[in-house]
CSV table of C-alpha atoms in Angstrom, one decimal:
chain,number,residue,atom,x,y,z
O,20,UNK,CA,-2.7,-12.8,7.8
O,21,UNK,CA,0.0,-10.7,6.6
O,22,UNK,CA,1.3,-9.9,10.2
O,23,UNK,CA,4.9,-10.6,11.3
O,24,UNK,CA,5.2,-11.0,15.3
O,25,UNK,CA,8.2,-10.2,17.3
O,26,UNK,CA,8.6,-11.0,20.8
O,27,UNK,CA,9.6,-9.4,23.1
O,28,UNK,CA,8.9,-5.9,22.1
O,29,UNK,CA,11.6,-4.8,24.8
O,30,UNK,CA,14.3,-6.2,26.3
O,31,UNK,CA,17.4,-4.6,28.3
O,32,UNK,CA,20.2,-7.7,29.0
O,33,UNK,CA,23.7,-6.9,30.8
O,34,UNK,CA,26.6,-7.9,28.6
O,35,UNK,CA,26.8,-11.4,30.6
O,36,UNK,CA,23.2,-12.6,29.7
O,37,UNK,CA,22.0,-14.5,27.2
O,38,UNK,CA,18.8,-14.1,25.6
O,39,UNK,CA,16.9,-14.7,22.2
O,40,UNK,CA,14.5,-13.4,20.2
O,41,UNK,CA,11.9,-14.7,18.5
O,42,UNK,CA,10.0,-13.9,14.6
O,43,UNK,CA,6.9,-15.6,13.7
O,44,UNK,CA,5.0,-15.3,10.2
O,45,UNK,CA,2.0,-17.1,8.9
O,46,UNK,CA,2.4,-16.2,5.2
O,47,UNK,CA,4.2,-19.3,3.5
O,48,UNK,CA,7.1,-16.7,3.0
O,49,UNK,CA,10.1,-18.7,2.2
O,50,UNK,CA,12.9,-16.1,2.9
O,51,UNK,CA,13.1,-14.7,6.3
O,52,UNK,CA,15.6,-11.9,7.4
O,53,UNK,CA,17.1,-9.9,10.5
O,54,UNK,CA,17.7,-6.9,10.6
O,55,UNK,CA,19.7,-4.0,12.8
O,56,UNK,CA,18.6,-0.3,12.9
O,57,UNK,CA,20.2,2.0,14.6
O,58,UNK,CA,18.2,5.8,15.0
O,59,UNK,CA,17.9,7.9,12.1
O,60,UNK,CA,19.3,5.1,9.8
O,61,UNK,CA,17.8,2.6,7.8
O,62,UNK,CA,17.9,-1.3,8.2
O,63,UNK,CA,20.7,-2.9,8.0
O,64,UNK,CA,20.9,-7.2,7.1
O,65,UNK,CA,22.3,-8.8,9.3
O,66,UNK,CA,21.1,-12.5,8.0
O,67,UNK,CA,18.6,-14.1,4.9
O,68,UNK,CA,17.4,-17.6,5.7
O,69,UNK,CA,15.9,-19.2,2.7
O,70,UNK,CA,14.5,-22.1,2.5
O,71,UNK,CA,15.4,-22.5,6.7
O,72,UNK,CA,18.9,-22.2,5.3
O,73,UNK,CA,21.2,-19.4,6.1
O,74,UNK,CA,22.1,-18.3,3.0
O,75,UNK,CA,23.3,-13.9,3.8
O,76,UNK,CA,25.2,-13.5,6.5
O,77,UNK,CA,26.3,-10.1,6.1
O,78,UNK,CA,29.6,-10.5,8.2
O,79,UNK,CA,27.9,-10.5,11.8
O,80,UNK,CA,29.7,-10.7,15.0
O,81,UNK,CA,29.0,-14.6,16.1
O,82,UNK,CA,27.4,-12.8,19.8
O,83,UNK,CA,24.4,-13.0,17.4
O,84,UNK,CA,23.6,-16.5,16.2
O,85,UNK,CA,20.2,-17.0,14.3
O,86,UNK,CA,18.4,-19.8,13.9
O,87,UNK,CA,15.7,-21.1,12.1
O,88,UNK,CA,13.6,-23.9,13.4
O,89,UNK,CA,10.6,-24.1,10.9
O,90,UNK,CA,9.5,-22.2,8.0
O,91,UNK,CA,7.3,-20.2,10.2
O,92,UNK,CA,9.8,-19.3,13.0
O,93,UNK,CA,13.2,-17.1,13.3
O,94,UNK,CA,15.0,-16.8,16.3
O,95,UNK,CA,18.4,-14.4,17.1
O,96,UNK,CA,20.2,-15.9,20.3
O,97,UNK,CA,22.2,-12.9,21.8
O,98,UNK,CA,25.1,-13.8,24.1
O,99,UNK,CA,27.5,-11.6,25.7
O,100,UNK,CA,26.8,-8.4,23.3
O,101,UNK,CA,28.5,-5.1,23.9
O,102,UNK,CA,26.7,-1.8,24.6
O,103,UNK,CA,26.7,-0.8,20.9
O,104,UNK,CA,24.4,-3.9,20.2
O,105,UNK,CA,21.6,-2.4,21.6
O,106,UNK,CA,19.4,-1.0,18.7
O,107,UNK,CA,15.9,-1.9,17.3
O,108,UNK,CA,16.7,-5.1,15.7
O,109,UNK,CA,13.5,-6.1,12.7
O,110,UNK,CA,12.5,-9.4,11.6
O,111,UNK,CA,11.3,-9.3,8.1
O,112,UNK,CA,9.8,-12.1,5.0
O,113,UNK,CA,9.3,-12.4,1.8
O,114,UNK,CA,8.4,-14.2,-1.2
O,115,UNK,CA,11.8,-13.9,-3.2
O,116,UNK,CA,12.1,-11.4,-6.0
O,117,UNK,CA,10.0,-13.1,-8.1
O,118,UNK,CA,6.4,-13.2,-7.1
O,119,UNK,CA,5.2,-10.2,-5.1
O,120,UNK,CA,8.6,-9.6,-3.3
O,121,UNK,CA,8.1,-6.5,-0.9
O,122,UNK,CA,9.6,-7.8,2.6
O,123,UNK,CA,6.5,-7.7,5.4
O,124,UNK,CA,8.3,-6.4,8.5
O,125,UNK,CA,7.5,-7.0,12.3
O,126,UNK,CA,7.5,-3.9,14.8
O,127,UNK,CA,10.6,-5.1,15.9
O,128,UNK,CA,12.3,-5.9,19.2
O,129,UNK,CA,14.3,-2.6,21.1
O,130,UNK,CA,17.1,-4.2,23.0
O,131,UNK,CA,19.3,-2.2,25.0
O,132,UNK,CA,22.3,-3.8,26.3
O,133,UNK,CA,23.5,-2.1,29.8
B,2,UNK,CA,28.7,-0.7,-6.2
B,3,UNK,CA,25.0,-0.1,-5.7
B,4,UNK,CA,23.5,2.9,-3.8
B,5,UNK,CA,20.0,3.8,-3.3
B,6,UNK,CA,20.2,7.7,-1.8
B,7,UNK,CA,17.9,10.4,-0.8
B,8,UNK,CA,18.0,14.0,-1.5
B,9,UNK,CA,16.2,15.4,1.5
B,10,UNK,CA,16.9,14.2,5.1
B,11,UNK,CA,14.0,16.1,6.3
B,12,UNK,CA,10.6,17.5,4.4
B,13,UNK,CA,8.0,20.0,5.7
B,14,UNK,CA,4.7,20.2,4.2
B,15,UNK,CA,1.4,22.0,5.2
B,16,UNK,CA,-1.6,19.6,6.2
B,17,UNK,CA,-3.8,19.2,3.1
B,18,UNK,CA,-0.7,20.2,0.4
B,19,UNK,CA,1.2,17.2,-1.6
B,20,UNK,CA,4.3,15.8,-0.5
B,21,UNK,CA,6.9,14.9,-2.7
B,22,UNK,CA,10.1,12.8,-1.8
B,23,UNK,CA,12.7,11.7,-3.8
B,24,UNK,CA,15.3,8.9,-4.4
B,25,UNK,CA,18.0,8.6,-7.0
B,26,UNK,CA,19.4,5.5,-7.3
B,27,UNK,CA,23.0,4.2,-9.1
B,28,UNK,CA,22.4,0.8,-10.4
B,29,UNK,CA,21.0,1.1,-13.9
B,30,UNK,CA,20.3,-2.6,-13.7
B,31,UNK,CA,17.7,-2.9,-10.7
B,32,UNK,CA,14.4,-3.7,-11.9
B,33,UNK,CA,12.3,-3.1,-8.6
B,34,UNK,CA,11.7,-0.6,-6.5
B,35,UNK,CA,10.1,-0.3,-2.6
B,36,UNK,CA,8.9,2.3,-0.6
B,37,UNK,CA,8.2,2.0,3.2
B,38,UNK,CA,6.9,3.8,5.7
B,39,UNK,CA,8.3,4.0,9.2
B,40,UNK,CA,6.4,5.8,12.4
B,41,UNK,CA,8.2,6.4,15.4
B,42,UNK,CA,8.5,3.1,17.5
B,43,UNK,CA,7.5,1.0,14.4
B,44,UNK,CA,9.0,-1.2,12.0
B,45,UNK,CA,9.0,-0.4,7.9
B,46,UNK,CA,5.5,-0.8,6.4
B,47,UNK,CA,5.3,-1.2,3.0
B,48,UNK,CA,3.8,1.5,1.0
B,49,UNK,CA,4.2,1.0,-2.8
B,50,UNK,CA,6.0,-0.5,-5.1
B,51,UNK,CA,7.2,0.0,-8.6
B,52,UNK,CA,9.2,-2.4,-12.0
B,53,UNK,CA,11.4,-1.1,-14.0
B,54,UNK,CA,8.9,-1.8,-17.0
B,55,UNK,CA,6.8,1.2,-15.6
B,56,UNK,CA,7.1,4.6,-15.3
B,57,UNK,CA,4.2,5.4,-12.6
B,58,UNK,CA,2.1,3.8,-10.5
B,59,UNK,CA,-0.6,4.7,-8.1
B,60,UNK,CA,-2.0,3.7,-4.8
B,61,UNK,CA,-4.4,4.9,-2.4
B,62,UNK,CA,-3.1,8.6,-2.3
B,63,UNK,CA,-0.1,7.8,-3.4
B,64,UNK,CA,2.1,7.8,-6.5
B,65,UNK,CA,5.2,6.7,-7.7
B,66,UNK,CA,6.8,8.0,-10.3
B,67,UNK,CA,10.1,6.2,-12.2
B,68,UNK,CA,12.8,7.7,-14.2
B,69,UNK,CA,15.0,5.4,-15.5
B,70,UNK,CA,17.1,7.9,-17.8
B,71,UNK,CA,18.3,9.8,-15.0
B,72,UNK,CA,18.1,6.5,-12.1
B,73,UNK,CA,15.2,8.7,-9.9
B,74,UNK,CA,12.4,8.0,-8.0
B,75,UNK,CA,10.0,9.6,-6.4
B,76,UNK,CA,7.0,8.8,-3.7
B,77,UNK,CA,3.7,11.9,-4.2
B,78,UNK,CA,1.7,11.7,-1.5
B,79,UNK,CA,-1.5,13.6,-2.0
B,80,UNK,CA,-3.4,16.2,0.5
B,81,UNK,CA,-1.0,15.1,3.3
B,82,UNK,CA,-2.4,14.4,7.1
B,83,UNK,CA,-1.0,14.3,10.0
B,84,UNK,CA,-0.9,10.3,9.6
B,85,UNK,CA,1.5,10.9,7.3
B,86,UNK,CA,4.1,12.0,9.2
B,87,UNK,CA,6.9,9.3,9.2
B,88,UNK,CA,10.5,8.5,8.1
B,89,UNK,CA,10.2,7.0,4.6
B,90,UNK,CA,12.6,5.1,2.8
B,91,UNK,CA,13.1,4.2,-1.1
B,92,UNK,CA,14.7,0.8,-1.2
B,93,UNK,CA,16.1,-1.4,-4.5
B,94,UNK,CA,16.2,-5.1,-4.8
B,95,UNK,CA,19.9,-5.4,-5.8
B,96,UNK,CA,21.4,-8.1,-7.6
B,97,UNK,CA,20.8,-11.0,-5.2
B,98,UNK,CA,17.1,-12.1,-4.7
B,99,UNK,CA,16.6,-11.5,-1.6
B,100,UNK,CA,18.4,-8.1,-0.5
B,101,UNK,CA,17.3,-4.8,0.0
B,102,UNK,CA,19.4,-1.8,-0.8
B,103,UNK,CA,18.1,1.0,1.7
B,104,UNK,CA,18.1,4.6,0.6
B,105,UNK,CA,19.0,6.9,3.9
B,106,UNK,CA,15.4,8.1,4.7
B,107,UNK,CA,13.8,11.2,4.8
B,108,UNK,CA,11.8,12.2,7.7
B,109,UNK,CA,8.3,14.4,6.8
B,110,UNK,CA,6.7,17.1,9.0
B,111,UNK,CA,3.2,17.9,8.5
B,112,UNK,CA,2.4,21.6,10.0
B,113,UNK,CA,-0.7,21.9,11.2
């Protein structure tokens, strides 16, 4: 299994909802990332969880809170985001650098915030 | 600081010719290089991937090639279809063991 699932593959929230969403991988990956891309750009990190431990947290508004309940799962909780939130937002894993690192991406979760 | 950039922003090839995208890079000190594939609607698929103690490798179709003298890579993709068409991106595992350094894509047509 070298799938990554993201759910939901949609989701439109008003800026007073809260909502999550949710990462799953089956590969014994031990480093597990979010992601934010906007059209036309590449990915940017948001957080790295390693180890279930946030270890990057590339200086994210705290409206995004991840969380990291089992090696298997990721979660993003959203809370009161603005407009210029909404953008496909990936959830990615990987080995590490040091044994077959490319990241495995999931299809990724378009959010539009209204 | 690190950069991973793209020359191209946008490619057109003919169905059935070889593509060719590029990628120079700034950090003489990366030591593994990524590219992805990304279809409208899709997240990044992982295409190929290359160390710094080679100078080529090759996939199904595909090719990357590594110049370290001049920090440039490049992605070959032979006898291109209509599959192919896609945003690709070169990305660099910087200096931390987890994090990707994105290049800024380049989006191929295929004409029919």
């Amino acid at each position: 299994d070298t799938e990554v699932t993201q759910t939901p593959k949609h989701l439109v929230m008003g800026m007073t909802n809260k909502k999550s969403l949710k990462c799953e991988q089956h590969m014994g990956h031990r480093a597990m990332y979010w992601y934010k891309q906007k059209a036309k750009k590449p990915p940017e990190l948001m957080f790295v969880y390693s180890y279930e431990k946030l270890s990057i947290n590339e200086s994210v508004p705290s409206r995004f809170s991840p969380e990291c309940p089992n090696s298997s799962l990721l979660n993003l909780h959203l809370h009161a985001l603005q407009p210029e939130d909404s953008a496909l937002y990936l959830c990615a894993s990987s080995q590490g650098r040091d044994s077959g690192t490319e990241a495995f991406f999931g299809q990724g979760t378009r959010l539009t915030v209204v | 600081g690190e950069s991973v950039g793209l020359h191209l922003p946008t490619l057109s090839v003919q169905e059935g010719d070889n593509s060719i995208i590029n990628c120079a890079y700034s950090n003489s000190a990366s030591d593994y290089f990524i590219w992805y594939k990304q279809e409208s609607g899709k997240g990044p698929q992982f295409i190929i991937d290359i160390r710094s103690n080679m100078d080529k490798r090759q996939g199904q179709r595909v090719t990357v090639l590594l110049n370290k003298t001049v920090k440039h890579l490049s992605l070959q993709i032979a006898a291109t279809q209509p599959g192919d068409s896609a945003v690709y991106f070169c990305a660099e595992i910087g200096d931390s063991n987890y994090q990707l350094i994105w290049g800024a894509g380049t989006k191929l047509i295929i004409k029919p």
